[in-house]
Coordinates of N, CA and C in Angstrom, one line a residue:
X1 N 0.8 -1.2 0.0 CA 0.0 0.0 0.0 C 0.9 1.2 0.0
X2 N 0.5 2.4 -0.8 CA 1.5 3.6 -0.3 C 1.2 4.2 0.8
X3 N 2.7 5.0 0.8 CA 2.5 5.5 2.4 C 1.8 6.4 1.9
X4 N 1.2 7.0 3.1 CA 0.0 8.2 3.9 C 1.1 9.1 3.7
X5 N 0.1 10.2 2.4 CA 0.3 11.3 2.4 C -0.1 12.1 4.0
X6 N 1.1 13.0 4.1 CA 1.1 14.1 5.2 C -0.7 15.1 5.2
X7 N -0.9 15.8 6.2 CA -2.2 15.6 6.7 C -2.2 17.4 5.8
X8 N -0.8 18.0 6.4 CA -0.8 19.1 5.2 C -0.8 19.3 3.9
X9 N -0.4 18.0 3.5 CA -0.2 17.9 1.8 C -2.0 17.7 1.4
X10 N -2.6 16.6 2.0 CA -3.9 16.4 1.4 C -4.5 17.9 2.0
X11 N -4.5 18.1 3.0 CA -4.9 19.7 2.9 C -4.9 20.3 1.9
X12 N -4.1 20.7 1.2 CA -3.3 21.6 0.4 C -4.1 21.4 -1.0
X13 N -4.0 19.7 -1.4 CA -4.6 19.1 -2.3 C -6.1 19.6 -2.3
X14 N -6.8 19.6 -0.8 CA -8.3 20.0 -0.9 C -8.8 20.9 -1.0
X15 N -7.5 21.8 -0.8 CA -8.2 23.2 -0.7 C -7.8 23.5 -2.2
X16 N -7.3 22.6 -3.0 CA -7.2 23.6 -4.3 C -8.5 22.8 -4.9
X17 N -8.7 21.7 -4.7 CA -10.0 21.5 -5.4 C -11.7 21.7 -4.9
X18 N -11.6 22.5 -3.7 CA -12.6 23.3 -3.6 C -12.7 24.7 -4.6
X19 N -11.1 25.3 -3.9 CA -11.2 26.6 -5.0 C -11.5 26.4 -6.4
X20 N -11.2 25.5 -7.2 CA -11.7 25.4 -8.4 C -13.1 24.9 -8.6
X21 N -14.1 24.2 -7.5 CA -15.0 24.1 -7.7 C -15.9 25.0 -7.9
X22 N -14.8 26.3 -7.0 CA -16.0 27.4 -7.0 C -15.6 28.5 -7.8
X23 N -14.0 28.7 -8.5 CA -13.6 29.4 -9.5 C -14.1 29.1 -10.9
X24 N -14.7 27.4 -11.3 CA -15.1 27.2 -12.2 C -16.9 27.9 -12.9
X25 N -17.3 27.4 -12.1 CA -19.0 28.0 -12.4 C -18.8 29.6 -12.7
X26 N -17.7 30.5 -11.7 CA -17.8 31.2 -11.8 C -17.6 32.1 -13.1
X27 N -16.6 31.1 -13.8 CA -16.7 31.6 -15.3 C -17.7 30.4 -16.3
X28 N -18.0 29.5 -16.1 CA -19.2 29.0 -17.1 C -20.4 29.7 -16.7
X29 N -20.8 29.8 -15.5 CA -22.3 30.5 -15.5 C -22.4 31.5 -16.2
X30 N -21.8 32.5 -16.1 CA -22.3 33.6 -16.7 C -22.3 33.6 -17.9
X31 N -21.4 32.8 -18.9 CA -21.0 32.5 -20.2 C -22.6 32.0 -20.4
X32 N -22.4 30.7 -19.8 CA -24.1 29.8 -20.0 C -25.6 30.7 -20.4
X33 N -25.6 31.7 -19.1 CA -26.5 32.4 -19.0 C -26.6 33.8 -20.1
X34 N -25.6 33.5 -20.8 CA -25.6 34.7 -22.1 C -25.6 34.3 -22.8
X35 N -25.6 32.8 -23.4 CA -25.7 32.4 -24.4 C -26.8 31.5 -24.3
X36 N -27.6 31.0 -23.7 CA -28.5 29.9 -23.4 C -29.6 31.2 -22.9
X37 N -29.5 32.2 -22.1 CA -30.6 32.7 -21.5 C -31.3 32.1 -20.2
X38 N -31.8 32.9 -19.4 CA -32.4 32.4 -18.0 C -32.9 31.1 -18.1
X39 N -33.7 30.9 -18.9 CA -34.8 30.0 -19.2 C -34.0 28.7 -19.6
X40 N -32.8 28.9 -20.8 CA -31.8 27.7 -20.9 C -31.2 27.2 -19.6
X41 N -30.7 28.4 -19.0 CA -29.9 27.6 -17.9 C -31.1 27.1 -16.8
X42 N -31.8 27.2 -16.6 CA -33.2 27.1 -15.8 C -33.8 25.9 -16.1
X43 N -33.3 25.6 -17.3 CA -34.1 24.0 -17.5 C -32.9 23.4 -17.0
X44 N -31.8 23.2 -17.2 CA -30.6 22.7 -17.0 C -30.3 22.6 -15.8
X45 N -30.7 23.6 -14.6 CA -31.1 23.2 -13.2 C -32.0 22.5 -13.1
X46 N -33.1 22.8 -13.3 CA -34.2 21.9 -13.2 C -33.9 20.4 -13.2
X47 N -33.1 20.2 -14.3 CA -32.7 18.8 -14.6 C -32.1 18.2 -13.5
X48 N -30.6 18.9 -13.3 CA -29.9 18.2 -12.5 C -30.4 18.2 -10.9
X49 N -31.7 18.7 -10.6 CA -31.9 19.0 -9.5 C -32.5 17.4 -9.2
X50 N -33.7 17.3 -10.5 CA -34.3 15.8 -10.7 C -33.4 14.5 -10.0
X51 N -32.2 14.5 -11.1 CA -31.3 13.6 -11.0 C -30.7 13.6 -9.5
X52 N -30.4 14.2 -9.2 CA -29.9 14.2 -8.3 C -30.8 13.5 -6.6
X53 N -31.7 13.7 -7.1 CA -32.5 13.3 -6.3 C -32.4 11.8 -6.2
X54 N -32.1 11.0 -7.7 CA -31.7 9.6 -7.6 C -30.6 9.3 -7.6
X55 N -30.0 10.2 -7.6 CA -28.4 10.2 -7.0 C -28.3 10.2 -5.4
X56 N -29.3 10.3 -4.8 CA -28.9 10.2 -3.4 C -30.0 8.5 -3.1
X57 N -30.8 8.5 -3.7 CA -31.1 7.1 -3.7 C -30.1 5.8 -4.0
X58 N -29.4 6.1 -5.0 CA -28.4 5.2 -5.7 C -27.0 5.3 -4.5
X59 N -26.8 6.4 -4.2 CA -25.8 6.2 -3.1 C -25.9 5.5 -2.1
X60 N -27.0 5.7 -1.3 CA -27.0 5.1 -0.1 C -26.4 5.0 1.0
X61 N -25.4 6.7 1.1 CA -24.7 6.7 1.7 C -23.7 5.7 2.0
X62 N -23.5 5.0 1.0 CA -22.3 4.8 0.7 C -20.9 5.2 1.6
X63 N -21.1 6.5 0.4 CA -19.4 7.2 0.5 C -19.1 7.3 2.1
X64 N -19.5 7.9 2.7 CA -19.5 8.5 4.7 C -18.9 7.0 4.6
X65 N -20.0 5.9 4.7 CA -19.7 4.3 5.8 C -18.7 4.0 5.1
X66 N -18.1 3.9 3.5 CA -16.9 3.2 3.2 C -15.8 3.9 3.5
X67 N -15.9 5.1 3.3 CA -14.6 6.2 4.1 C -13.9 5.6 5.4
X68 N -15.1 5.8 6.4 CA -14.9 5.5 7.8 C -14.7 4.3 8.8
X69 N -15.3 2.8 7.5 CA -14.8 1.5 8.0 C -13.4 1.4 7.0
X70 N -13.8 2.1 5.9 CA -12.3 1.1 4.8 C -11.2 2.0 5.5
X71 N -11.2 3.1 5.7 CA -9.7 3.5 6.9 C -9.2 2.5 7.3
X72 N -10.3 1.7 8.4 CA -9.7 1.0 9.3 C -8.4 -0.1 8.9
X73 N -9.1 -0.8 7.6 CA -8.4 -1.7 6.9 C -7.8 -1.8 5.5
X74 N -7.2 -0.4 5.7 CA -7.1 0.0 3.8 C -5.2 -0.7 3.8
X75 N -4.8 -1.0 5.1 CA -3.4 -1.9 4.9 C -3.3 -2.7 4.4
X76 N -4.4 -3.8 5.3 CA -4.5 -5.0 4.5 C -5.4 -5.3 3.1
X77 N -4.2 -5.6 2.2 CA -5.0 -5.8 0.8 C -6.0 -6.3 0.5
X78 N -5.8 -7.7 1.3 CA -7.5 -8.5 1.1 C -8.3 -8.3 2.1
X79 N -8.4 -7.8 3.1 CA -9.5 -6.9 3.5 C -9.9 -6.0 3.0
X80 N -9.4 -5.2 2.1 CA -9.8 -3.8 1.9 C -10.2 -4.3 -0.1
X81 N -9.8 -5.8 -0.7 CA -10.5 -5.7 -1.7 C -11.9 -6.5 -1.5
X82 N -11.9 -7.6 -0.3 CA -13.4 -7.9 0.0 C -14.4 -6.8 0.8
X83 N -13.9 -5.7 1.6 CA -14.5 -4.8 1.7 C -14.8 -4.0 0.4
X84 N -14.2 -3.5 -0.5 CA -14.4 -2.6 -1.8 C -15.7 -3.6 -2.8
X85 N -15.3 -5.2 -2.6 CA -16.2 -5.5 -3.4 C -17.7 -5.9 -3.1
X86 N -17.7 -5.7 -1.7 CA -18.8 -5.1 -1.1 C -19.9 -4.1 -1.0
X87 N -19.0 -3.1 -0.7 CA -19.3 -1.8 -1.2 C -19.6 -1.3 -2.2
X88 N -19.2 -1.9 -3.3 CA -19.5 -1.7 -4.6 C -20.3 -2.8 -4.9
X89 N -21.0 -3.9 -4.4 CA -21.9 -4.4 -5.1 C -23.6 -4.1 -4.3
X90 N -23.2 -3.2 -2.9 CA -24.4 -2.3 -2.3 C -24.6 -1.5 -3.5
X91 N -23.9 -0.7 -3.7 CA -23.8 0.7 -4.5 C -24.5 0.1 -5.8
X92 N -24.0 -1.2 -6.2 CA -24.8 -0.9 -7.8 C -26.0 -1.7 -7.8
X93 N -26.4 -2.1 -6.1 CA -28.0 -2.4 -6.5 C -28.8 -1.4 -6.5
X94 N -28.3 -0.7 -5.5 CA -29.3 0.8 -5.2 C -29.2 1.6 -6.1
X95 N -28.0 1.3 -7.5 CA -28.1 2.2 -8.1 C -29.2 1.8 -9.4
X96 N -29.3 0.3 -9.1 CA -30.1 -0.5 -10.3 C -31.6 0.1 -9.9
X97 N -31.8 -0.2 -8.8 CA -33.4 0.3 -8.3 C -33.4 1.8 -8.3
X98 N -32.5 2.8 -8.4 CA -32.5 4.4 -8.8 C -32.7 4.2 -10.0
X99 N -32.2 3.5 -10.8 CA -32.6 3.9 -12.2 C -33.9 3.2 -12.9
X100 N -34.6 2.4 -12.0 CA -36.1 1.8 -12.2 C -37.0 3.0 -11.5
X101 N -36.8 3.3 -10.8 CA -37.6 4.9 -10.3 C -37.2 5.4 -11.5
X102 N -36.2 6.0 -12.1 CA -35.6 6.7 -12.9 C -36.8 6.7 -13.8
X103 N -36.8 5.5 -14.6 CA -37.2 4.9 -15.9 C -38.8 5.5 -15.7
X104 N -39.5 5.2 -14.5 CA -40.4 5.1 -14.2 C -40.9 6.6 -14.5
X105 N -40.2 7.8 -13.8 CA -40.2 9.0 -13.8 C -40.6 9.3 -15.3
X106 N -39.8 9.0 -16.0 CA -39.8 9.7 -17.3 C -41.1 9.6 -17.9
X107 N -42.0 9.1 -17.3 CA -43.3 9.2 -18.3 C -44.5 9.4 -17.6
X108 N -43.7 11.0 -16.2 CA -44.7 11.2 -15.7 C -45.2 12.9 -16.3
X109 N -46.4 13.2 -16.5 CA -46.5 13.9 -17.3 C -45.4 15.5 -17.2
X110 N -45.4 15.7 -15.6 CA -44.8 17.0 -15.6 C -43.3 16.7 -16.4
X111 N -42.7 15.8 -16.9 CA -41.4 15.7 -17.0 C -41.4 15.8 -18.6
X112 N -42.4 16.2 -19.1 CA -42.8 16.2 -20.5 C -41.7 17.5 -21.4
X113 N -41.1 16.8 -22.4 CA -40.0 17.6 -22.7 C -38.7 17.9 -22.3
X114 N -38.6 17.2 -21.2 CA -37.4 17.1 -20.4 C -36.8 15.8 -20.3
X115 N -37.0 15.0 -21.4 CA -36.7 13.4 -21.4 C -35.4 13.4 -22.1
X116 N -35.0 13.8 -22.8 CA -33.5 13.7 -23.6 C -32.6 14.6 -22.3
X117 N -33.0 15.4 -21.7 CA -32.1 16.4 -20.8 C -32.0 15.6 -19.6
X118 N -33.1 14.5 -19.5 CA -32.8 13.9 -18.1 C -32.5 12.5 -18.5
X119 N -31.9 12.1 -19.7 CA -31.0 11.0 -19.7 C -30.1 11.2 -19.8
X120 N -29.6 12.4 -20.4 CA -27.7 12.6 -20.4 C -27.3 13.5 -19.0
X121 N -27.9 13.6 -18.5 CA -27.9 14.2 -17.0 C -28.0 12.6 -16.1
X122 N -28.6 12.3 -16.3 CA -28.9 10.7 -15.8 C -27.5 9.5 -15.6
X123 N -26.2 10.0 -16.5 CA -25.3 9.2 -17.2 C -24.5 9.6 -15.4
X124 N -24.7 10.8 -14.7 CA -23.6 11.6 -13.8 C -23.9 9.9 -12.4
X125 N -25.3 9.5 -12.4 CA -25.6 8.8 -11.4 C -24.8 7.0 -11.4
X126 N -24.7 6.6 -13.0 CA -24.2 5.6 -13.1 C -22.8 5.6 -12.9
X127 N -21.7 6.8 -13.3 CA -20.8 6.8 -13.7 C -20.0 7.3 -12.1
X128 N -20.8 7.7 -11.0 CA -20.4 7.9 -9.9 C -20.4 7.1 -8.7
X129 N -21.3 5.7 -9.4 CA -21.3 4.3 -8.3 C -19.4 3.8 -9.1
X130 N -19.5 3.9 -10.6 CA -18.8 2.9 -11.5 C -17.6 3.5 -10.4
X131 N -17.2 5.0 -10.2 CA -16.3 5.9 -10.0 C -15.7 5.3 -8.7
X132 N -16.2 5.0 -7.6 CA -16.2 4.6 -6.1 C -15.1 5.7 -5.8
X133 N -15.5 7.0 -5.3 CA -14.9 8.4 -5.3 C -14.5 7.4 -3.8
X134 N -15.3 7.0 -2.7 CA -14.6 6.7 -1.2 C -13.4 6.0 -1.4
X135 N -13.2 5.1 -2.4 CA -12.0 4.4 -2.5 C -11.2 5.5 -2.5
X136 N -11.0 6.2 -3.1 CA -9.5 7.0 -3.1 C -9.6 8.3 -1.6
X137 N -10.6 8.5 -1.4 CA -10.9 9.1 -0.3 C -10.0 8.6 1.0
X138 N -10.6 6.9 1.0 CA -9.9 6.6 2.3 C -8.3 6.3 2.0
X139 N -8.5 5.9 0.9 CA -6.9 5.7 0.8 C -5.8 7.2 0.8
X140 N -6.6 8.1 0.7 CA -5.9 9.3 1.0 C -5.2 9.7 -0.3
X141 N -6.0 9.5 -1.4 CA -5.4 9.6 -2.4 C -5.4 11.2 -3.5
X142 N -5.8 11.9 -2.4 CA -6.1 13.4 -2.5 C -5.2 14.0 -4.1
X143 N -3.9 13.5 -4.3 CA -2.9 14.1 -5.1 C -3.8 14.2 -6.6
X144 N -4.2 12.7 -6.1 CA -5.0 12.0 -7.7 C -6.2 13.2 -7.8
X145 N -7.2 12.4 -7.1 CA -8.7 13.5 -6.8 C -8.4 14.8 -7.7
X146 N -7.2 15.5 -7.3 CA -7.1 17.0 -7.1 C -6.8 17.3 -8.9
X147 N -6.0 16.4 -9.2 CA -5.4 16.8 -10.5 C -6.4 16.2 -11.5
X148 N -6.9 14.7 -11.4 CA -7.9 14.2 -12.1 C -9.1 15.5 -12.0
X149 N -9.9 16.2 -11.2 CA -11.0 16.5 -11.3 C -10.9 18.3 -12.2
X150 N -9.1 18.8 -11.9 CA -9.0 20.1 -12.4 C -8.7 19.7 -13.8
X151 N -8.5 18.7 -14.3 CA -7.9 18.2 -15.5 C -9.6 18.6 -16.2
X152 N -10.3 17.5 -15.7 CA -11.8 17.5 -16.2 C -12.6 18.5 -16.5
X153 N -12.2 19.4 -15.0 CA -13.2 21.0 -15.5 C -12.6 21.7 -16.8
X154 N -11.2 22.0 -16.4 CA -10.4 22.3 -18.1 C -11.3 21.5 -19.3
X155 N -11.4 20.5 -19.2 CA -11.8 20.1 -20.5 C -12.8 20.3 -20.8
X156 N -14.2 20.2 -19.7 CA -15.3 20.1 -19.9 C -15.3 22.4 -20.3
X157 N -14.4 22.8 -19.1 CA -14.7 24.4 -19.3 C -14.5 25.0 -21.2
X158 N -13.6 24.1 -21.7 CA -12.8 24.2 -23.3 C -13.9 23.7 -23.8
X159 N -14.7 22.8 -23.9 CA -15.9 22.0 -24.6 C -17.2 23.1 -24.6
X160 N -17.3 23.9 -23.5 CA -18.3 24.5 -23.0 C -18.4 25.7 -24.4
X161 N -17.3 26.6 -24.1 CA -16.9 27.4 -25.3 C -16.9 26.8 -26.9
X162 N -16.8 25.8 -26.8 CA -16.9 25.2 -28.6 C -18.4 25.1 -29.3
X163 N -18.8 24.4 -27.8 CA -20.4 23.7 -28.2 C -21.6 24.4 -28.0
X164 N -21.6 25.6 -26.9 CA -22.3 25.5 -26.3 C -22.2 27.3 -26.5
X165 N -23.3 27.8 -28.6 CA -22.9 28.7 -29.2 C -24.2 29.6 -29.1
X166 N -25.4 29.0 -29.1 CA -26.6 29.4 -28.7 C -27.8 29.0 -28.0
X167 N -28.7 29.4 -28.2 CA -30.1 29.0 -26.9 C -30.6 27.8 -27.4
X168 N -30.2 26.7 -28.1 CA -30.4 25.8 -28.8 C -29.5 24.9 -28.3
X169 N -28.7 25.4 -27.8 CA -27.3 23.9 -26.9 C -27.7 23.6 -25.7
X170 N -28.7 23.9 -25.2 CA -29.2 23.2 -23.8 C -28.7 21.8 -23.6
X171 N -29.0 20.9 -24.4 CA -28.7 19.8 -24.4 C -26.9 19.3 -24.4
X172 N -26.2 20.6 -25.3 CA -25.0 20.1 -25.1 C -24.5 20.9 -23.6
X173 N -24.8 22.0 -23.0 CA -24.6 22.3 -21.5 C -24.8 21.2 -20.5
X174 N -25.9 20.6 -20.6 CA -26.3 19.1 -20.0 C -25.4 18.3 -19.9
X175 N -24.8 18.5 -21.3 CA -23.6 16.9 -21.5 C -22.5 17.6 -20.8
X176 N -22.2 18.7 -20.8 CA -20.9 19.0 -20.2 C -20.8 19.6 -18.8
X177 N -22.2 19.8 -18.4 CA -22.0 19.7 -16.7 C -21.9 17.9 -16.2
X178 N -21.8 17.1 -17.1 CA -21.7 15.7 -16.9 C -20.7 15.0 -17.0
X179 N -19.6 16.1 -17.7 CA -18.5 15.8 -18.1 C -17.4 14.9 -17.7
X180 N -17.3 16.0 -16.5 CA -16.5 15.7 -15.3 C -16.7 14.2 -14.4
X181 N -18.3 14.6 -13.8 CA -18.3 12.9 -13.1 C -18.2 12.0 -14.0
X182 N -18.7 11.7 -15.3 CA -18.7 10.6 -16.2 C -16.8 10.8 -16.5
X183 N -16.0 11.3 -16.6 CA -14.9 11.2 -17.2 C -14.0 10.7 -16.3
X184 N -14.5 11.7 -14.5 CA -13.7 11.4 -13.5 C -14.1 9.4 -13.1
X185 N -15.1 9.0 -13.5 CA -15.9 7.9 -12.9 C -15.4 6.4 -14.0
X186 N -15.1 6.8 -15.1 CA -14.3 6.1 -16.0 C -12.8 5.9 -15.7
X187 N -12.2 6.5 -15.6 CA -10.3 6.9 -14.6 C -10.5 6.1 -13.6
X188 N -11.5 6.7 -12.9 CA -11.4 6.1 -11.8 C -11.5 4.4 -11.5
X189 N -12.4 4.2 -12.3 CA -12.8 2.6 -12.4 C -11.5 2.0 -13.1
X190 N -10.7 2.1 -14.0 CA -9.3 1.7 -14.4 C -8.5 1.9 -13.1
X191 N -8.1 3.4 -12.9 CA -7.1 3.2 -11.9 C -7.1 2.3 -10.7
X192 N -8.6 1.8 -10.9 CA -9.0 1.2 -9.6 C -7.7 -0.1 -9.1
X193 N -7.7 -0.5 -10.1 CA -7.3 -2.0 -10.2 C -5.9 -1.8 -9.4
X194 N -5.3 -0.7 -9.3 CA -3.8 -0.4 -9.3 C -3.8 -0.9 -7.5
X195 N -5.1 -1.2 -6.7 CA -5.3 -0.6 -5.5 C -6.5 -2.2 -5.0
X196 N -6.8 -2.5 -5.9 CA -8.3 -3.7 -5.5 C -8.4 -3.8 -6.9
X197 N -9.0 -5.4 -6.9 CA -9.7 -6.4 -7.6 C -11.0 -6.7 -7.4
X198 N -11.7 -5.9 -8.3 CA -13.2 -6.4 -7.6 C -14.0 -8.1 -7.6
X199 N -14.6 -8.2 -6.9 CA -14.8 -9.7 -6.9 C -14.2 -10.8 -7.2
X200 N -12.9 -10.3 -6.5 CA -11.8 -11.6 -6.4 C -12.4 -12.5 -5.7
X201 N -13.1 -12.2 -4.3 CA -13.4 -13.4 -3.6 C -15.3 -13.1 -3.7
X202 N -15.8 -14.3 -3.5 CA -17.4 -13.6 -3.4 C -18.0 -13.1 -2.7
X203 N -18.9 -12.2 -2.6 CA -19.4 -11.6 -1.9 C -21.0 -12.3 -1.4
X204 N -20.9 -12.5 0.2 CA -22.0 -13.3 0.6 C -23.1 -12.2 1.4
X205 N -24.1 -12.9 1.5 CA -25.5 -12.3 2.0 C -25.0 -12.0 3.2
X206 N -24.4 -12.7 4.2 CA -24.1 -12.5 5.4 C -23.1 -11.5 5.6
X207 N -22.2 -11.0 5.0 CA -21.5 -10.0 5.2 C -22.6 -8.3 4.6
X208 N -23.0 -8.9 3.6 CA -23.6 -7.4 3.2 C -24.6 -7.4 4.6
X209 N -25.5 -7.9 5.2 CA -26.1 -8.0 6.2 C -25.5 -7.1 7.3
X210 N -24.2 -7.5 7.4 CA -23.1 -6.7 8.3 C -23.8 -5.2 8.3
X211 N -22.9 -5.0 7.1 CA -22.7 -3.8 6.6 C -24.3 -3.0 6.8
X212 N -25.2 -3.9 6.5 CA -26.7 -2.8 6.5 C -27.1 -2.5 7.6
X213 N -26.4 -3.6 8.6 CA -26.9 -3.5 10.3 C -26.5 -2.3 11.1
X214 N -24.9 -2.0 10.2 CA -24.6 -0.6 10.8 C -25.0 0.5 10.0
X215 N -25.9 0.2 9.2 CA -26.4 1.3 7.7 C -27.7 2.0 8.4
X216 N -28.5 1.7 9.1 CA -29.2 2.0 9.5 C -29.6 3.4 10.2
X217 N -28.6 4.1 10.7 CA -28.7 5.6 10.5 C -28.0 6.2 9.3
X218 N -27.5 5.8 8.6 CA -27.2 6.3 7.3 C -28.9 6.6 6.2
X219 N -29.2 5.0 6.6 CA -30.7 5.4 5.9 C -31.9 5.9 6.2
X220 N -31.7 6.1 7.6 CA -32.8 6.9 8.0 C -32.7 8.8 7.7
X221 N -30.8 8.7 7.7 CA -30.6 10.2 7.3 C -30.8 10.6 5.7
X222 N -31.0 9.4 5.0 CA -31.0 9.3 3.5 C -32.3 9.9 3.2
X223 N -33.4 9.0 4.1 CA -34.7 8.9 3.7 C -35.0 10.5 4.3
X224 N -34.9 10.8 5.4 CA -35.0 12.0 5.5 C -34.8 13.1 4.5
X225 N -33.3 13.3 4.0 CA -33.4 14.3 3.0 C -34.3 13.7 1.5
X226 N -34.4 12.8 1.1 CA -35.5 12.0 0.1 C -36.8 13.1 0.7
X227 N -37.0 13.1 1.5 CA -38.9 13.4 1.9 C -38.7 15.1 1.7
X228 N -37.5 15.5 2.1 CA -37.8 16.9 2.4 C -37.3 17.7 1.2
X229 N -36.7 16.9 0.0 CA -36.1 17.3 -1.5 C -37.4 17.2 -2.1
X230 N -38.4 16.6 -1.9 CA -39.6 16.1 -2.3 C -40.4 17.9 -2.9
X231 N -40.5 18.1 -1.6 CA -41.1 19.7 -1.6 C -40.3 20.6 -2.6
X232 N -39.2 20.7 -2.5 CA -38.0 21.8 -3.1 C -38.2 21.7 -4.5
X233 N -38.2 20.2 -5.0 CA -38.5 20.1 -6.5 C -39.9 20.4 -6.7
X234 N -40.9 20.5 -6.4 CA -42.1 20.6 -6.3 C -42.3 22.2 -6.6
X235 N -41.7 23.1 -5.8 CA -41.9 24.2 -5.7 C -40.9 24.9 -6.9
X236 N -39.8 23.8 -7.3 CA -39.2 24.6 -8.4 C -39.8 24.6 -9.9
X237 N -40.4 23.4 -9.8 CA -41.1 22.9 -10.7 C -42.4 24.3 -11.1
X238 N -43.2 24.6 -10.2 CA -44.1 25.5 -9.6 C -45.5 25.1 -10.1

């Protein structure tokens, strides 16, 4: 395993990829919003607000519980690849049953017209189970995180400017606020291997059991925000 980056270096690492989270929008929005118009960028929230909403179903808080047990055992290899392939075989049921809600959604009347925008918006939920962002999290692999996700915004920020020429590219703004998770979530799923084998060994009913036994305020904090996003889209919707 590599050694543990110093607690100031991942610092350092986090704080630049916060600042860029928030130096980036700061020059696509306004760009977006002059060339797209209120209303363009306004469906394009709208969208990702949807999605997102099965993005926190598909998680299942996940990320928090694999963070905070895979620490414990990110030394040992084969602990930490039957733990990962654990984790990751939670993650892509919940993410199967988010995208049967998903599928379901699409053909409810309010979402009429908004069906091509909420399937390429839709791609950010699959490609962030494929991604397992906690793996590199616990492993403290901050260096990667930092350069992979500034790499992404660059590209997606250069795409933005090519594609995205009048009130008619909604759909390509959609694809490129998606850019990033889908690009960061593909990297990630290769570099994976460098670190874990998934389903080297099998994964039994009795261990996932484990894992849900301590899940249990994770899902009650899930279901909570679920009920109370409920209203917010409702009222954006209007």
């Amino acid at each position: 395993m590599k050694e543990v980056k110093s607690i100031k270096f991942n610092f350092i690492m986090n704080l630049i990829r916060v600042l860029m989270t928030i130096v980036f929008p700061l020059i696509t929005y306004p760009y977006a919003t002059r060339v797209l118009n209120s209303a363009g960028v306004g469906r394009a929230a709208y969208v990702a607000s949807i999605v997102s909403y099965f993005q926190l179903v598909a998680s299942f808080g996940v990320n928090n519980y694999a963070i905070t047990e895979g620490a414990k055992i990110r030394d040992d290899k084969a602990k930490l690849n039957k733990f990962a392939s654990e984790m990751f075989f939670i993650n892509l049921v919940f993410t199967v049953l988010a995208y049967i809600g998903f599928a379901g959604a699409l053909f409810l009347p309010k979402f009429d017209g908004y069906e091509m925008l909420l399937l390429i918006s839709s791609s950010t939920v699959l490609f962030t189970t494929l991604g397992m962002e906690w793996l590199y999290e616990l492993l403290e692999e901050y260096e990667y995180i930092t350069i992979r996700s500034v790499i992404f915004q660059v590209v997606a920020l250069v795409m933005l400017f090519v594609l995205v020429r009048n009130e008619g590219d909604v759909a390509w703004y959609v694809a490129l606020t998606a850019v990033s998770t889908v690009g960061s979530g593909v990297l990630n799923f290769i570099h994976s291997r460098h670190y874990i084998h998934l389903f080297e060994t099998r994964v039994h009913w009795a261990d996932i059991k484990v894992h849900m036994n301590r899940w249990y305020i994770c899902l009650a904090f899930r279901l909570h925000l679920l009920f109370i996003s409920i209203p917010i889209l409702q009222c954006w919707d209007g």
